[in-house]
Amino acid sequence: MKYKALILAAMSAALGSCEPQTEPNPLLETFDTPFGVPPFEKIETEHYLPAFEQAMARAQAEIDAIVNNPEDPTFENTVAALEFSGRQLETVSALFFNLNEAETNERMQQIALEVSPKLTAFSNDIQLNPHLFERTKTVYARRDSLGLSAEENMLLENTYLDFIRSGANLTEADKERYRKITSELSELSLQFGQNVLAANNSFILHLSEETDLAGLPAMIREAAAEEARSRNLTGCVVTLDAPSMIPFLQYSERRELRKQVWKAYHSRAVGGQFDNREQVKQIAALRLEMAALLGYPTYADYALEQRMAGGSRQVNEFLEQLLRRALPYARKDYEMINGYARQQGLSGSMMPWDWAYYQEKYKTEHYDLNDEMIRPYFQLEKVQRGIFLLAEKLYGLEFRENPSLPVYHPDVKAFEVYGQAGKFIAILYIDYFPRESKRGGAWMTTFRDQYREKGREGRPVVSLVCNFTKPTPDSPSL
């Protein structure tokens, strides 16, 4: 259900009081931009709280209209109406939570902590509304006689099931406990993510001596030097971002420095100022309690029910099968690299911070091949061109870069996507490079989902967020 997505967004990210806004709020206006994309350049951080407040009030009025409709429940006046309610709130939420992951700041993180509990409470008020559930259940009971299309039938089934999975059948006492659990989870999950980002950004390895750079290829040195310059430091800087950390672990001859970087990455938010251990314990306990409350043996079974695996048993069986087949080869690889490392002078046990280094040396020595030799053939712009060409040949898609479209960061590129016969398909944003305001990893998200309402089609605004090596003044991104 769409309102359940607000809880999930808040969990990976409460509404406070705010003074009425006298100036126009771009988040609450129709986006007067090409293709209706967000006007990023007009949106200020302080626009979000009043936008959430007004959008929630509007969404509540739309829900009240469905609940208080004197007509008998139908697919159109209940299920479809619920699906299309809260559109403005969806827009504000998508913008805020997506940017809180990709281009955050301290104030946005504070707003996220403030808005999360009340946003979760608002979603719970809808999902646990007995009158709204009763109307949906009435339509669901008559589904075989309604002549619904395949899409309509899927929406009805998913809406009904999401009510069940959100506690609609619980007792009043259990509903109150469910509310408390989801509220606490949204705050804890948000704190967890903020701690990981802060811990990641708090570490740098500053290399000021030439001996500290032993083994690093020229391109890796240049990227590390550019990172240092961006921080107004001399020498080179290694961070815990993948494009910096991974090649350092592969090529640095300084074992103690490799150890320092590896341990810093794998102990992020474990102890210290950004300690996440208590959050992890509480999240695990609350997830288990919520699953039990809803009738599932584990949280994994709850989370997997609507996914391809179906449940934890299938996943565990798959993992066991994978382990049985992969472990003999893994042991063989370990013995090979461990033996090679000893030939190279390694004393004592092979440690995790040694593996990438000796594996890369072995590959270079025995196959005359390493990642740095291959990397120049994978210049980012050429890879992008190849992927776009593949999508064109397979699916008939055409990507046209449009530098005039608003973007949320100068590194972001915007593309118009067209299908066969020149039909407009979507807007695609691509955000390639790491920065302190952006979490690690790679993901796809949307600023606007595709929809069709009363014959009108809304095209999606999609964002691909990555963390690839950033170009330097002298070298492209490879």
Coordinates of C-alpha atoms in Angstrom, one line a residue:
M1 CA 0.0 0.0 0.0
K2 CA 1.2 3.5 -0.8
Y3 CA 1.0 4.8 2.7
K4 CA 3.0 1.9 4.0
A5 CA 5.8 3.2 1.8
L6 CA 5.8 6.3 3.9
I7 CA 6.7 4.2 7.0
L8 CA 9.4 2.4 5.0
A9 CA 10.8 5.7 3.8
A10 CA 10.8 7.0 7.4
M11 CA 12.5 3.9 8.6
S12 CA 15.4 4.4 6.2
A13 CA 15.0 8.1 7.2
A14 CA 7.8 13.4 12.7
L15 CA 6.4 16.5 12.1
G16 CA 7.3 19.4 14.3
S17 CA 5.4 22.6 14.7
C18 CA 6.4 25.4 12.4
E19 CA 5.2 28.9 11.7
P20 CA 2.9 29.4 8.8
Q21 CA 4.8 30.1 5.7
T22 CA 4.0 33.4 4.0
E23 CA 6.2 33.0 0.9
P24 CA 5.3 30.5 -1.9
N25 CA 6.7 27.0 -1.2
P26 CA 7.9 25.4 -4.4
L27 CA 7.3 21.9 -3.0
L28 CA 3.5 22.7 -2.8
E29 CA 3.2 24.3 -6.2
T30 CA 2.8 22.6 -9.6
F31 CA 6.3 22.1 -10.9
D32 CA 6.6 24.6 -13.8
T33 CA 9.6 22.8 -15.3
P34 CA 10.1 20.7 -18.4
F35 CA 8.4 17.3 -17.9
G36 CA 7.3 18.4 -14.4
V37 CA 10.7 17.5 -12.9
P38 CA 11.4 18.9 -9.4
P39 CA 12.7 22.5 -9.4
F40 CA 15.7 21.6 -7.4
E41 CA 17.3 25.1 -7.6
K42 CA 14.2 26.6 -6.0
I43 CA 13.9 24.2 -3.1
E44 CA 15.5 25.2 0.2
T45 CA 15.9 23.0 3.2
E46 CA 13.5 25.1 5.3
H47 CA 10.7 24.4 2.7
Y48 CA 10.4 20.8 3.8
L49 CA 8.7 21.0 7.3
P50 CA 5.9 23.3 6.2
A51 CA 5.5 21.3 3.0
F52 CA 5.1 18.1 5.0
E53 CA 2.6 19.7 7.3
Q54 CA 0.4 21.0 4.5
A55 CA 0.7 17.9 2.4
M56 CA -0.3 15.7 5.3
A57 CA -3.3 17.8 6.1
R58 CA -4.4 17.5 2.4
A59 CA -3.8 13.8 2.4
Q60 CA -5.8 13.4 5.6
A61 CA -8.7 15.3 4.0
E62 CA -8.6 13.0 1.0
I63 CA -8.7 9.9 3.3
D64 CA -11.6 11.3 5.3
A65 CA -13.5 11.8 2.1
I66 CA -13.1 8.1 1.3
V67 CA -14.0 6.9 4.8
N68 CA -17.1 9.2 5.0
N69 CA -18.4 8.5 1.5
P70 CA -22.1 7.6 2.0
E71 CA -22.1 5.4 -1.1
D72 CA -21.5 1.7 -1.0
P73 CA -17.8 0.8 -1.4
T74 CA -16.7 0.2 -4.9
F75 CA -13.3 -0.3 -6.5
E76 CA -13.3 3.3 -7.8
N77 CA -14.5 5.2 -4.7
T78 CA -12.4 3.2 -2.3
V79 CA -9.4 1.3 -3.7
A80 CA -8.6 3.6 -6.6
A81 CA -9.4 6.6 -4.6
L82 CA -7.0 5.4 -1.9
E83 CA -4.3 4.7 -4.5
F84 CA -4.5 8.3 -5.9
S85 CA -4.8 10.1 -2.5
G86 CA -1.8 11.8 -0.9
R87 CA -0.1 12.5 -4.2
Q88 CA 1.3 15.8 -2.9
L89 CA 2.6 14.0 0.2
E90 CA 4.3 11.4 -2.0
T91 CA 6.0 14.2 -3.9
V92 CA 7.4 15.9 -0.8
S93 CA 8.4 12.6 0.8
A94 CA 10.2 11.3 -2.4
L95 CA 12.1 14.5 -2.7
F96 CA 13.1 14.8 0.9
F97 CA 14.1 11.2 1.6
N98 CA 15.9 10.7 -1.7
L99 CA 18.0 13.8 -1.2
N100 CA 18.6 12.9 2.5
E101 CA 20.4 9.9 1.1
A102 CA 22.2 11.5 -1.9
E103 CA 22.7 15.2 -0.9
T104 CA 22.1 15.6 2.8
N105 CA 23.2 18.2 5.4
E106 CA 23.0 18.6 9.1
R107 CA 19.7 20.4 9.0
M108 CA 18.1 17.8 6.7
Q109 CA 19.2 15.1 9.1
Q110 CA 17.6 17.0 12.0
I111 CA 14.4 17.4 10.0
A112 CA 14.4 13.7 9.2
L113 CA 14.5 12.9 12.9
E114 CA 11.8 15.4 13.6
V115 CA 9.4 14.4 10.8
S116 CA 9.9 10.6 11.0
P117 CA 7.7 9.7 14.1
K118 CA 4.7 11.8 13.1
L119 CA 4.9 10.6 9.5
T120 CA 4.9 7.0 10.7
A121 CA 2.0 7.8 13.0
F122 CA 0.1 9.3 10.1
S123 CA 0.6 6.2 8.0
N124 CA -0.5 4.0 10.9
D125 CA -3.6 6.1 11.3
I126 CA -4.6 5.1 7.7
Q127 CA -3.5 1.5 7.7
L128 CA -5.2 0.9 11.1
N129 CA -8.4 2.8 10.3
P130 CA -11.1 0.2 10.8
H131 CA -13.7 2.0 8.5
L132 CA -11.2 2.2 5.6
F133 CA -10.3 -1.4 6.0
E134 CA -13.9 -2.4 6.2
R135 CA -14.6 -0.6 2.9
T136 CA -11.6 -2.3 1.3
K137 CA -12.6 -5.7 2.6
T138 CA -16.1 -5.3 1.2
V139 CA -14.7 -4.6 -2.3
Y140 CA -12.2 -7.5 -1.9
A141 CA -15.0 -9.9 -1.0
R142 CA -16.8 -9.1 -4.3
R143 CA -13.6 -9.1 -6.5
D144 CA -14.7 -12.0 -8.6
S145 CA -17.9 -10.3 -9.7
L146 CA -16.5 -6.8 -10.4
G147 CA -15.0 -7.5 -13.9
L148 CA -11.7 -5.9 -13.0
S149 CA -8.7 -5.7 -15.3
A150 CA -5.5 -7.6 -14.4
E151 CA -4.0 -4.3 -13.1
E152 CA -7.0 -3.4 -11.1
N153 CA -7.2 -6.9 -9.6
M154 CA -3.6 -6.8 -8.6
L155 CA -4.0 -3.3 -7.0
L156 CA -7.0 -4.6 -5.0
E157 CA -5.2 -7.8 -3.8
N158 CA -2.1 -5.8 -2.8
T159 CA -4.1 -3.1 -1.0
Y160 CA -6.0 -5.7 1.0
L161 CA -2.9 -7.7 1.8
D162 CA -1.1 -4.6 2.9
F163 CA -3.9 -3.8 5.3
I164 CA -3.4 -7.2 6.9
R165 CA 0.4 -6.9 6.9
S166 CA 0.0 -3.5 8.6
G167 CA -2.0 -4.8 11.5
A168 CA -5.6 -4.2 10.4
N169 CA -6.7 -7.5 12.0
L170 CA -5.0 -7.0 15.3
T171 CA -6.7 -6.3 18.6
E172 CA -6.8 -2.7 19.8
A173 CA -4.1 -3.4 22.3
D174 CA -1.9 -5.0 19.7
K175 CA -2.6 -2.2 17.3
E176 CA -1.2 0.3 19.9
R177 CA 1.9 -1.9 20.3
Y178 CA 2.3 -2.0 16.6
R179 CA 2.1 1.8 16.4
K180 CA 4.9 2.1 19.0
I181 CA 7.1 -0.5 17.3
T182 CA 6.9 1.1 13.9
S183 CA 7.5 4.6 15.4
E184 CA 10.6 3.4 17.2
L185 CA 11.9 1.5 14.2
S186 CA 11.6 4.5 12.0
E187 CA 13.7 6.6 14.4
L188 CA 16.3 3.9 15.1
S189 CA 16.8 3.1 11.4
L190 CA 17.3 6.7 10.6
Q191 CA 19.8 7.1 13.4
F192 CA 21.6 4.0 12.2
G193 CA 22.0 5.4 8.7
Q194 CA 23.2 8.8 10.0
N195 CA 25.7 7.2 12.2
V196 CA 27.2 5.1 9.4
L197 CA 27.5 8.2 7.1
A198 CA 29.1 10.2 9.9
A199 CA 31.5 7.4 10.9
N200 CA 32.5 6.9 7.2
N201 CA 33.2 10.6 6.8
S202 CA 35.1 10.9 10.1
F203 CA 38.0 8.7 8.9
I204 CA 40.8 9.7 6.5
L205 CA 44.3 8.2 6.1
H206 CA 46.6 11.2 5.4
L207 CA 49.7 10.0 3.6
S208 CA 52.5 12.6 3.6
E209 CA 55.6 10.5 3.0
E210 CA 56.6 8.9 -0.3
T211 CA 57.2 5.6 1.4
D212 CA 53.5 5.6 2.4
L213 CA 52.6 5.4 -1.3
A214 CA 54.7 2.3 -2.1
G215 CA 52.9 0.1 -4.7
L216 CA 50.2 2.5 -5.6
P217 CA 49.7 3.0 -9.4
A218 CA 50.0 6.5 -10.8
M219 CA 46.2 6.9 -11.3
I220 CA 45.5 5.9 -7.7
R221 CA 48.1 8.3 -6.4
E222 CA 46.6 11.1 -8.5
A223 CA 43.1 10.4 -7.2
A224 CA 44.4 10.4 -3.6
A225 CA 46.3 13.6 -4.2
E226 CA 43.2 15.3 -5.6
E227 CA 41.2 14.1 -2.5
A228 CA 43.9 15.8 -0.3
R229 CA 43.7 19.0 -2.3
S230 CA 39.9 19.1 -2.0
R231 CA 40.5 19.0 1.8
N232 CA 43.3 21.7 1.7
L233 CA 45.9 19.1 2.7
T234 CA 49.2 18.2 1.2
G235 CA 50.2 14.8 0.1
C236 CA 47.5 12.1 -0.4
V237 CA 44.3 11.1 1.3
V238 CA 42.6 7.7 1.4
T239 CA 39.0 7.6 2.5
L240 CA 36.5 4.8 3.2
D241 CA 34.6 5.4 0.0
A242 CA 34.9 2.4 -2.3
P243 CA 36.8 4.1 -5.1
S244 CA 39.5 5.2 -2.7
M245 CA 39.6 2.3 -0.3
I246 CA 39.4 -0.7 -2.6
P247 CA 42.4 0.1 -4.8
F248 CA 44.5 1.0 -1.8
L249 CA 43.8 -2.4 -0.3
Q250 CA 44.8 -4.0 -3.6
Y251 CA 48.0 -2.2 -4.3
S252 CA 49.5 -0.7 -1.1
E253 CA 52.7 -2.4 0.0
R254 CA 52.3 -1.0 3.5
R255 CA 50.6 -3.8 5.4
E256 CA 50.0 -1.7 8.6
L257 CA 48.3 1.0 6.5
R258 CA 46.1 -1.6 4.8
K259 CA 45.2 -3.0 8.2
Q260 CA 44.3 0.5 9.4
V261 CA 42.0 1.2 6.4
W262 CA 40.4 -2.3 6.5
K263 CA 39.7 -2.1 10.2
A264 CA 38.4 1.4 10.0
Y265 CA 35.9 0.4 7.3
H266 CA 34.7 -2.8 9.0
S267 CA 34.4 -1.2 12.4
R268 CA 32.4 1.9 11.3
A269 CA 29.9 2.9 13.9
V270 CA 31.1 0.2 16.3
G271 CA 32.1 2.1 19.4
G272 CA 33.1 5.7 19.6
Q273 CA 31.0 8.8 18.9
F274 CA 28.8 7.1 16.2
D275 CA 28.3 3.8 18.0
N276 CA 25.4 1.8 16.4
R277 CA 25.5 -1.3 18.5
E278 CA 22.6 -0.5 20.7
Q279 CA 20.5 0.6 17.6
V280 CA 21.2 -2.8 16.0
K281 CA 20.1 -4.7 19.1
Q282 CA 16.9 -2.6 19.4
I283 CA 16.1 -2.8 15.6
A284 CA 16.5 -6.6 15.6
A285 CA 14.4 -7.0 18.8
L286 CA 11.6 -4.7 17.5
R287 CA 11.5 -6.4 14.1
L288 CA 11.1 -9.8 15.7
E289 CA 8.4 -8.6 18.0
M290 CA 6.5 -6.9 15.1
A291 CA 6.7 -10.1 13.0
A292 CA 5.4 -12.2 15.9
L293 CA 2.6 -9.7 16.5
L294 CA 1.6 -10.1 12.8
G295 CA 1.8 -13.9 12.9
Y296 CA 5.2 -14.6 11.3
P297 CA 7.9 -16.7 12.8
T298 CA 10.7 -14.3 11.9
Y299 CA 11.1 -10.8 10.5
A300 CA 12.7 -12.4 7.4
D301 CA 9.5 -14.3 6.7
Y302 CA 7.5 -11.1 7.0
A303 CA 9.8 -9.2 4.7
L304 CA 10.1 -12.0 2.1
E305 CA 6.4 -12.9 1.9
Q306 CA 5.8 -10.6 -1.1
R307 CA 9.1 -11.2 -2.8
M308 CA 10.4 -13.9 -5.1
A309 CA 11.9 -16.1 -2.4
G310 CA 8.6 -16.3 -0.4
G311 CA 10.1 -17.0 3.0
S312 CA 13.2 -17.6 5.1
R313 CA 13.3 -21.4 4.5
Q314 CA 13.8 -21.0 0.7
V315 CA 16.6 -18.4 1.3
N316 CA 18.4 -20.6 3.9
E317 CA 18.2 -23.6 1.6
F318 CA 19.6 -21.6 -1.3
L319 CA 22.4 -20.3 0.9
E320 CA 23.2 -23.8 2.1
Q321 CA 23.3 -25.1 -1.4
L322 CA 25.5 -22.2 -2.5
L323 CA 27.9 -22.8 0.5
R324 CA 28.2 -26.5 -0.3
R325 CA 29.1 -25.8 -3.9
A326 CA 31.3 -22.7 -3.4
L327 CA 33.3 -23.7 -0.3
P328 CA 35.6 -26.2 -1.9
Y329 CA 36.7 -23.7 -4.5
A330 CA 37.0 -21.0 -1.9
R331 CA 39.3 -23.2 0.1
K332 CA 41.4 -24.0 -3.0
D333 CA 41.7 -20.3 -3.8
Y334 CA 42.7 -19.5 -0.2
E335 CA 45.4 -22.1 -0.1
M336 CA 46.8 -20.9 -3.5
I337 CA 46.9 -17.2 -2.5
N338 CA 48.1 -18.0 1.1
G339 CA 51.0 -20.1 -0.4
Y340 CA 51.9 -17.4 -2.8
A341 CA 51.9 -14.8 0.0
R342 CA 54.3 -16.9 2.0
Q343 CA 56.6 -17.2 -1.0
Q344 CA 56.5 -13.4 -1.1
G345 CA 57.6 -13.2 2.5
L346 CA 54.4 -12.9 4.5
S347 CA 55.0 -14.2 8.0
G348 CA 52.2 -15.3 10.3
S349 CA 48.5 -15.7 9.2
M350 CA 46.9 -14.3 6.1
M351 CA 44.6 -11.5 7.4
P352 CA 41.6 -10.0 5.6
W353 CA 43.7 -6.8 4.8
D354 CA 46.2 -9.0 3.0
W355 CA 43.8 -10.9 0.6
A356 CA 43.2 -8.2 -2.1
Y357 CA 46.9 -7.2 -2.1
Y358 CA 48.3 -10.7 -2.7
Q359 CA 45.5 -11.7 -5.0
E360 CA 46.3 -8.8 -7.2
K361 CA 50.0 -9.5 -7.1
Y362 CA 49.4 -13.2 -8.0
K363 CA 47.1 -12.2 -10.9
T364 CA 49.8 -9.8 -12.3
E365 CA 52.6 -12.2 -11.9
H366 CA 50.9 -15.3 -13.3
Y367 CA 48.6 -13.8 -15.9
D368 CA 50.2 -10.4 -16.7
L369 CA 46.9 -8.8 -15.9
N370 CA 45.6 -6.5 -13.2
D371 CA 42.7 -4.1 -12.7
E372 CA 44.8 -1.0 -13.5
M373 CA 45.6 -2.5 -16.9
I374 CA 41.9 -3.1 -17.7
R375 CA 40.6 0.1 -16.2
P376 CA 41.6 2.5 -19.1
Y377 CA 39.2 0.5 -21.3
F378 CA 36.3 1.3 -19.1
Q379 CA 36.2 5.1 -19.1
L380 CA 32.9 6.1 -17.5
E381 CA 31.6 8.0 -20.5
K382 CA 32.3 5.1 -22.8
V383 CA 30.7 2.6 -20.5
Q384 CA 27.6 4.8 -20.3
R385 CA 27.5 5.0 -24.1
G386 CA 27.8 1.3 -24.3
I387 CA 25.0 0.7 -21.8
F388 CA 22.7 3.2 -23.5
L389 CA 23.5 1.5 -26.9
L390 CA 22.6 -1.9 -25.4
A391 CA 19.3 -0.6 -24.0
E392 CA 18.6 0.9 -27.4
K393 CA 19.2 -2.4 -29.3
L394 CA 17.4 -4.6 -26.7
Y395 CA 14.4 -2.3 -25.8
G396 CA 14.4 0.5 -28.4
L397 CA 15.2 3.2 -25.8
E398 CA 16.9 6.4 -26.7
F399 CA 18.7 8.6 -24.1
R400 CA 19.1 12.3 -24.8
E401 CA 21.1 14.3 -22.3
N402 CA 19.5 17.6 -21.4
P403 CA 21.8 19.9 -19.4
S404 CA 19.1 22.5 -19.0
L405 CA 17.0 20.3 -16.7
P406 CA 17.3 21.1 -13.0
V407 CA 19.6 18.8 -10.9
Y408 CA 20.2 18.6 -7.2
H409 CA 24.1 18.6 -7.5
P410 CA 26.5 19.7 -10.3
D411 CA 27.7 16.1 -10.7
V412 CA 24.2 14.8 -11.6
K413 CA 23.4 14.3 -15.3
A414 CA 19.8 14.4 -16.6
F415 CA 18.5 12.5 -19.6
E416 CA 15.2 12.4 -21.5
V417 CA 14.3 8.8 -22.4
Y418 CA 12.3 7.9 -25.5
G419 CA 10.9 4.6 -26.8
Q420 CA 9.7 3.4 -30.1
A421 CA 8.2 6.0 -32.5
G422 CA 9.7 8.7 -30.4
K423 CA 7.3 8.2 -27.4
F424 CA 8.5 10.0 -24.3
I425 CA 9.2 7.3 -21.6
A426 CA 10.9 8.9 -18.6
I427 CA 13.4 11.3 -17.1
L428 CA 16.6 9.6 -15.9
Y429 CA 19.0 11.3 -13.4
I430 CA 22.4 9.7 -13.0
D431 CA 24.6 10.6 -10.0
Y432 CA 27.9 8.9 -10.3
F433 CA 30.4 10.1 -7.7
P434 CA 30.9 9.9 -4.0
R435 CA 30.8 12.9 -1.6
E436 CA 30.4 13.5 2.1
S437 CA 26.7 14.3 1.7
K438 CA 25.9 11.0 0.1
R439 CA 25.8 7.5 1.6
G440 CA 27.9 4.7 0.1
G441 CA 26.7 2.0 -2.3
A442 CA 24.5 2.2 -5.4
W443 CA 20.7 2.2 -5.7
M444 CA 17.8 3.1 -7.9
T445 CA 15.0 5.4 -6.7
T446 CA 12.2 7.5 -8.1
F447 CA 11.2 11.2 -7.6
R448 CA 7.9 10.3 -9.3
D449 CA 6.5 6.9 -10.1
Q450 CA 4.7 6.0 -13.3
Y451 CA 0.9 6.2 -13.0
R452 CA -2.3 6.4 -15.1
E453 CA -5.3 8.2 -13.7
K454 CA -8.5 8.8 -15.5
G455 CA -6.9 8.4 -18.9
R456 CA -4.0 10.7 -18.0
E457 CA -0.5 9.1 -17.9
G458 CA 2.3 10.3 -15.6
R459 CA 5.8 9.4 -16.7
P460 CA 8.4 8.4 -14.1
V461 CA 11.4 10.5 -12.9
V462 CA 14.0 7.9 -12.1
S463 CA 17.4 8.3 -10.4
L464 CA 20.4 6.0 -10.5
V465 CA 22.8 6.8 -7.7
C466 CA 26.4 5.3 -7.7
N467 CA 29.8 5.8 -6.1
F468 CA 32.4 5.5 -8.9
T469 CA 35.9 7.0 -9.1
K470 CA 35.7 10.7 -9.7
P471 CA 37.7 12.2 -12.5
T472 CA 40.7 14.4 -11.7
P473 CA 42.0 17.4 -13.7
D474 CA 44.4 15.0 -15.5
S475 CA 42.5 11.7 -15.6
P476 CA 38.9 10.6 -16.6
S477 CA 36.8 8.5 -14.3
L478 CA 37.8 4.9 -15.0

